[in-house]
C-alpha cells in the first residue's frame, strides 16, 4: 500500500483545530443568516430546488447563462418557458398569469424575470462601475475588510477586446489609488505584522483576458504577447503602490501562467516592484510541485510574494475534458482529497512565511481552523497571513475571523452584471455542489463535529463519480492525442522534427508481391511550406505495374480469405502499436510533407491508430455467426465473406488517417488491397506500407502502387478483377469513379462496390442567442484550422439577423489572431495549402468572390511556400459561387438569415451534405436542428471538424458521398458480402437439445 500524499493526522493539531473551529462556529452563529441561504424568498426556492433536483439546476443555470444575449421580451419569455416550464411559475407565482398571456404582453413577464436574475447576480458581483467599487471598498473598510479587485471578463477573442480590458485595469488602478490617497487610514486587514502597512490596492488579472494570442502549445510566443499587455499594468501598479495578483484558470493555461509569472518578474524593470501574488489550485495533483518550485524561485531572487491558495473552480470541466481526451485527470477525484491537499500546502506556506505571504481563500471552517492551529504551532504571527473570501458569500465567516484578530480580504468581482453571468453561474455551481461546505453547513445537513473532522478520514468513503476506470479487455479505446501544453512533449516533438529533417531524401520503391521495384521514374515530394525542401522521392507505377498488382492480389486472396479473423485483427493491432511507438516521428513526417500543424498531425496519427484498433474489434464481432431467427428444427445464421480485391485511393489532407482506414478496413475483412496514395503525400503512404510489412502483412495481400490518378488510378477503377474501390477525394473524381465502376465488363465476377467520400460546403448557423464567446473560436478553428483543407471545414457562416452585425464585427477582428506560417512551429494554426495548383485555384476563387460579395478580411501570408491567407467575405448570397462551390482553403463566406427557417433552408439547399452545425441556447432550436438539418455529421454548440473514430462516425450524402460512415459500426460491411446458412437439424422428429 503506497503512503498517503497528505498529512498524517496529529492529535494535538486536531484538538487545536477543533477548538478553533468551535470558536468560529460560535461566533458565526451570532451573525445574521446569509441571504443566499435565508429561509424565505426566491433565493431560498432557487437554492433548495437546485440542490434537490439536478435536472432543474442544469436548466436554471443554462437560462441564467443565456439571459444576457436575449434582446427582446419575447425571447426572454420563450427561453424561460423552454428551460424552466412550470417551475418558473413556482419560482414566482406572479408569473402565472403573465406566462399565460405572454404572447400578448411578454414584457410583463420578461421585465420581472430579468430584474430578478440581475438581482441575483448582484449577490455575487460587487458592482458594475468604478463608483460602485469605491462604495464597496468604503463598506469593507468600515468593517475592517481589505479588498482585492477582480474585473469581470473571461476569454477575449480579438485585440480590441483585449485593449478594452487593459484600459479597464489601468482605470481601476488610477481611480482606486486616488481614493486611497484621500482616505489614508488603512483598515485593520491592511496592517501586517509589527504594524507595517500592506499594499491596500490589490488587483487580480486573468491571463485569458489579456490577449487573444494565447496558445498553450506555443508558450514562447504566447508569453511574448502577454507581456506586451502586462507591462503597462505593472508599471502603473508600481507607480501607485498596488499589488498585482495572477489568477489561475483552466489547467491548460496553468504551466503557461506560471512561466509567464516567473519570466516577467525576472525582467530588471519588475524584479523588485510592484508587489506580486499568484493563485495556486489545491485540487490539482501537481499543485505541490508547482508551489515548491515557486517558493524556491522567490527565495533564489529574494522576491517576496503572495500566494493565494484556493481549492479550484473548474473541477467538473477538468475531469470531463481529461476523460474525453483519455489524458490523466489533473484534479483530485475525491472532494476530501482536495481539502487534505489544501491543509498540507497550508503548512508548507506557513513554514515559508519569511518569503511568502499566504492568502488562504476558503469558506470551509475546518480548513480555516486548521490554518490557525498550524500557524500558532509554528509561531507565525496572525497578521503575517490572511484569509480571503468571495463577495456575497461566507459573510458570517469573514466577520468572525475579524473578531478573532485575523486579516480578511474580500474578493470583489466588478463589471456588468448580465455579461458577467459566466462568473455568476460558477458561483451558483459552487453553492449548490452536493459536497460544498456552505451548502452542508447552512442546510443543516451535518453536525459541527462532522464538519470539523479531518478530511483524510473521509477520503476512503468518499465517492468517485467521474473517475477514470480501467478499460476492459477487448473494448475499443480511442488513442490519446499528445498534450502539447506539457513542455516535455513539446521538446520531444521538436527533437523528432530535427531527427526526421536530417534524414530526408530517401527513395521509396513500388512494392508488389513483397518485392521492391525501383527501376522506375522517381517523383520528388516537397514540403509545401518550403518547396525547395525535398522530403523524399517515390517510384511512379505504370499500367503494367497496376495489372501486376491486381494479378498478385487475386492470387493472394484465397489464402488471406481463409486466414482466421483473429490473426487478421492482430495484424491491425500490431500496426496500431507500431504507429503509437513511432507517433512523434510520424507527426514530423506529416508536418513536413503534408504541411500539417502539430496538433493536426498528431490527431491524424491518432485517427489512423483508432481505425486499426476499432476495425479489429468490430471484425471479431462480425466473425461470430448471427442467428437470424430461432426456429425449431432449423439452424439459420448469417455470416460474412470478403469481396475480393480492392483499391484504396486516398487524399492528401488526412494522408495517414484516411489512407490507413481505407486499407485496414477491407484488409481485416479478408480482402486484398492495392494502396494508391495521393501524389502529394506519397512518402506518408510509403511509410504506412513499411509499417504494414513490419507488422507482418503477407506478400501480395497488400501492394503499394504510387502513381498518378489519371493513369493508374483510373485503370485500377476500371479493372474487371477489382471488386471494390475505397475513395476519398474531390467530387469530380469521385463521380467519375462511381460512373466507371458502374460499367460491367465481360468476365467481371462482381458488381463493383464503391465506398466514396467526397467534399462539402459545410455551414455553421449562429442563432440569436448563441454564446459568441464559444461560437467565435469554434468557427475560427473550423474554418481555418489546417488552412481549411478538411472536407469537414467550415465554408459558410450563416448568422441570424439580430446578431449578425455584432457577431461579424467580433469574428472579423478575431481573424487577426489566427497564426499563419511554418507548421513546424507549434503555435501555427494556418499552414500552407498543399501545392501550387491548389494555391492558384483558391486565389482564383477569391478573385471571383470579390466580384460577388464584400472582401471583409484578408490576412497576411508568407511569400515563400504555398500559403493562402485567411479570407472572409460578407454580404454573400446563397447563389454566389463563393457560397456554393467547395473551396478547400482558408476562405469563408458569411451569409445573413432572417430566422432559423431561412438558415436551415440555406444549409439544406447545398449540393453537399457532409458536416454542419448550430450554435444556439434554445432547446427547441437544437431539437429542430436534429430533425431538419440534413447533413451526415451535425454538430451542436461546438466546432464542425474533428470527428473521432466510433464517437463520431464520419461521412455524408448527396454530393458528399455514398452515405457510408468511416469509423462507424457498419463500415466493415461495405467490404463484405452477407451470407445466410440454413440447415435442417431435425432427424426423424428429433432436434439437438441446443436447438
GROMACS .gro file of C-alpha atoms in nm, residues 724-884:
model
  161
  724UNK     CA    1  -1.433  -0.265  -5.479
  725UNK     CA    2  -1.293   0.086  -5.463
  726UNK     CA    3  -1.239   0.286  -5.146
  727UNK     CA    4  -1.207   0.653  -5.234
  728UNK     CA    5  -1.188   0.985  -5.055
  729UNK     CA    6  -1.128   1.299  -5.259
  730UNK     CA    7  -1.286   1.554  -5.483
  731UNK     CA    8  -1.640   1.548  -5.616
  732UNK     CA    9  -1.523   1.541  -5.978
  733UNK     CA   10  -1.300   1.238  -5.929
  734UNK     CA   11  -1.549   1.064  -5.702
  735UNK     CA   12  -1.833   1.096  -5.952
  736UNK     CA   13  -1.605   0.968  -6.229
  737UNK     CA   14  -1.512   0.665  -6.018
  738UNK     CA   15  -1.879   0.599  -5.946
  739UNK     CA   16  -1.957   0.616  -6.315
  740UNK     CA   17  -1.665   0.395  -6.421
  741UNK     CA   18  -1.730   0.136  -6.152
  742UNK     CA   19  -2.091   0.107  -6.267
  743UNK     CA   20  -1.990  -0.028  -6.609
  744UNK     CA   21  -1.978  -0.407  -6.603
  745UNK     CA   22  -1.719  -0.569  -6.830
  746UNK     CA   23  -1.708  -0.917  -6.988
  747UNK     CA   24  -1.557  -1.161  -6.740
  748UNK     CA   25  -1.622  -0.938  -6.440
  749UNK     CA   26  -1.735  -1.153  -6.149
  750UNK     CA   27  -1.871  -0.896  -5.904
  751UNK     CA   28  -2.056  -0.569  -5.927
  752UNK     CA   29  -1.806  -0.319  -5.801
  753UNK     CA   30  -1.869  -0.169  -5.460
  754UNK     CA   31  -1.768   0.196  -5.430
  755UNK     CA   32  -1.709   0.343  -5.084
  756UNK     CA   33  -1.695   0.706  -5.178
  757UNK     CA   34  -1.649   1.013  -4.959
  758UNK     CA   35  -1.623   1.347  -5.134
  759UNK     CA   36  -1.628   1.707  -5.021
  760UNK     CA   37  -1.862   1.953  -4.860
  761UNK     CA   38  -1.982   2.309  -4.845
  762UNK     CA   39  -2.021   2.297  -4.473
  763UNK     CA   40  -2.224   2.553  -4.282
  764UNK     CA   41  -2.247   2.669  -3.925
  765UNK     CA   42  -2.554   2.862  -3.809
  766UNK     CA   43  -2.524   3.127  -3.537
  767UNK     CA   44  -2.857   3.171  -3.359
  768UNK     CA   45  -2.957   3.499  -3.197
  769UNK     CA   46  -2.898   3.353  -2.851
  770UNK     CA   47  -2.567   3.179  -2.930
  771UNK     CA   48  -2.279   3.201  -2.685
  772UNK     CA   49  -2.047   3.409  -2.902
  773UNK     CA   50  -1.751   3.357  -2.671
  774UNK     CA   51  -1.768   2.990  -2.765
  775UNK     CA   52  -1.904   3.023  -3.118
  776UNK     CA   53  -1.632   3.254  -3.248
  777UNK     CA   54  -1.330   3.039  -3.152
  778UNK     CA   55  -1.513   2.729  -3.277
  779UNK     CA   56  -1.595   2.893  -3.609
  780UNK     CA   57  -1.240   3.025  -3.649
  781UNK     CA   58  -1.079   2.687  -3.600
  782UNK     CA   59  -1.340   2.504  -3.808
  783UNK     CA   60  -1.275   2.742  -4.096
  784UNK     CA   61  -0.901   2.799  -4.075
  785UNK     CA   62  -0.751   2.501  -3.891
  786UNK     CA   63  -0.508   2.326  -4.131
  787UNK     CA   64  -0.576   2.611  -4.376
  788UNK     CA   65  -0.934   2.495  -4.429
  789UNK     CA   66  -0.815   2.179  -4.607
  790UNK     CA   67  -1.057   1.939  -4.442
  791UNK     CA   68  -1.361   1.803  -4.618
  792UNK     CA   69  -1.544   1.895  -4.297
  793UNK     CA   70  -1.406   2.252  -4.283
  794UNK     CA   71  -1.643   2.541  -4.227
  795UNK     CA   72  -1.707   2.729  -4.551
  796UNK     CA   73  -2.036   2.909  -4.485
  797UNK     CA   74  -2.122   3.102  -4.169
  798UNK     CA   75  -2.496   3.164  -4.159
  799UNK     CA   76  -2.573   3.430  -3.897
  800UNK     CA   77  -2.921   3.530  -3.787
  801UNK     CA   78  -3.019   3.889  -3.850
  802UNK     CA   79  -3.047   4.006  -3.489
  803UNK     CA   80  -2.689   3.912  -3.400
  804UNK     CA   81  -2.531   3.944  -3.746
  805UNK     CA   82  -2.359   4.281  -3.702
  806UNK     CA   83  -2.224   4.210  -3.357
  807UNK     CA   84  -2.105   3.860  -3.442
  808UNK     CA   85  -1.945   3.963  -3.770
  809UNK     CA   86  -1.758   4.253  -3.612
  810UNK     CA   87  -1.613   4.030  -3.339
  811UNK     CA   88  -1.538   3.746  -3.580
  812UNK     CA   89  -1.354   3.963  -3.830
  813UNK     CA   90  -1.142   4.119  -3.559
  814UNK     CA   91  -1.065   3.776  -3.416
  815UNK     CA   92  -0.931   3.655  -3.751
  816UNK     CA   93  -0.618   3.862  -3.690
  817UNK     CA   94  -0.522   3.630  -3.405
  818UNK     CA   95  -0.504   3.312  -3.618
  819UNK     CA   96  -0.131   3.233  -3.652
  820UNK     CA   97  -0.019   3.156  -4.008
  821UNK     CA   98   0.320   3.023  -4.107
  822UNK     CA   99   0.553   2.726  -4.090
  823UNK     CA  100   0.367   2.424  -3.947
  824UNK     CA  101   0.689   2.302  -3.786
  825UNK     CA  102   0.636   2.579  -3.528
  826UNK     CA  103   0.400   2.467  -3.251
  827UNK     CA  104   0.171   2.773  -3.248
  828UNK     CA  105   0.085   2.763  -3.619
  829UNK     CA  106  -0.284   2.717  -3.699
  830UNK     CA  107  -0.289   2.811  -4.067
  831UNK     CA  108  -0.015   2.636  -4.260
  832UNK     CA  109   0.037   2.616  -4.636
  833UNK     CA  110  -0.207   2.471  -4.883
  834UNK     CA  111  -0.084   2.150  -5.036
  835UNK     CA  112   0.071   2.263  -5.366
  836UNK     CA  113   0.097   2.536  -5.629
  837UNK     CA  114  -0.213   2.415  -5.816
  838UNK     CA  115  -0.423   2.434  -5.501
  839UNK     CA  116  -0.293   2.783  -5.428
  840UNK     CA  117  -0.379   2.906  -5.778
  841UNK     CA  118  -0.727   2.756  -5.759
  842UNK     CA  119  -0.804   2.913  -5.423
  843UNK     CA  120  -0.668   3.252  -5.528
  844UNK     CA  121  -0.890   3.232  -5.837
  845UNK     CA  122  -1.196   3.163  -5.621
  846UNK     CA  123  -1.108   3.460  -5.401
  847UNK     CA  124  -1.091   3.684  -5.707
  848UNK     CA  125  -1.431   3.556  -5.816
  849UNK     CA  126  -1.564   3.622  -5.466
  850UNK     CA  127  -1.456   3.985  -5.484
  851UNK     CA  128  -1.696   4.031  -5.776
  852UNK     CA  129  -1.990   3.883  -5.584
  853UNK     CA  130  -1.952   3.974  -5.219
  854UNK     CA  131  -1.754   4.207  -4.993
  855UNK     CA  132  -1.397   4.111  -4.906
  856UNK     CA  133  -1.422   4.188  -4.534
  857UNK     CA  134  -1.093   4.042  -4.415
  858UNK     CA  135  -0.776   3.903  -4.563
  859UNK     CA  136  -0.474   3.824  -4.353
  860UNK     CA  137  -0.109   3.827  -4.445
  861UNK     CA  138   0.072   3.517  -4.566
  862UNK     CA  139   0.440   3.424  -4.602
  863UNK     CA  140   0.576   3.480  -4.951
  864UNK     CA  141   0.774   3.154  -4.954
  865UNK     CA  142   0.572   2.835  -4.983
  866UNK     CA  143   0.216   2.765  -5.090
  867UNK     CA  144   0.039   2.996  -4.846
  868UNK     CA  145  -0.306   3.148  -4.882
  869UNK     CA  146  -0.413   3.396  -4.612
  870UNK     CA  147  -0.731   3.362  -4.411
  871UNK     CA  148  -1.003   3.530  -4.618
  872UNK     CA  149  -1.356   3.628  -4.518
  873UNK     CA  150  -1.639   3.754  -4.739
  874UNK     CA  151  -1.953   3.921  -4.609
  875UNK     CA  152  -2.275   4.017  -4.789
  876UNK     CA  153  -2.264   3.675  -4.953
  877UNK     CA  154  -2.576   3.520  -5.105
  878UNK     CA  155  -2.664   3.154  -5.140
  879UNK     CA  156  -2.638   3.165  -5.520
  880UNK     CA  157  -2.288   3.316  -5.518
  881UNK     CA  158  -2.009   3.082  -5.624
  882UNK     CA  159  -1.823   3.170  -5.304
  883UNK     CA  160  -2.116   3.027  -5.106
  884UNK     CA  161  -2.190   2.737  -5.338
   0.00000   0.00000   0.00000
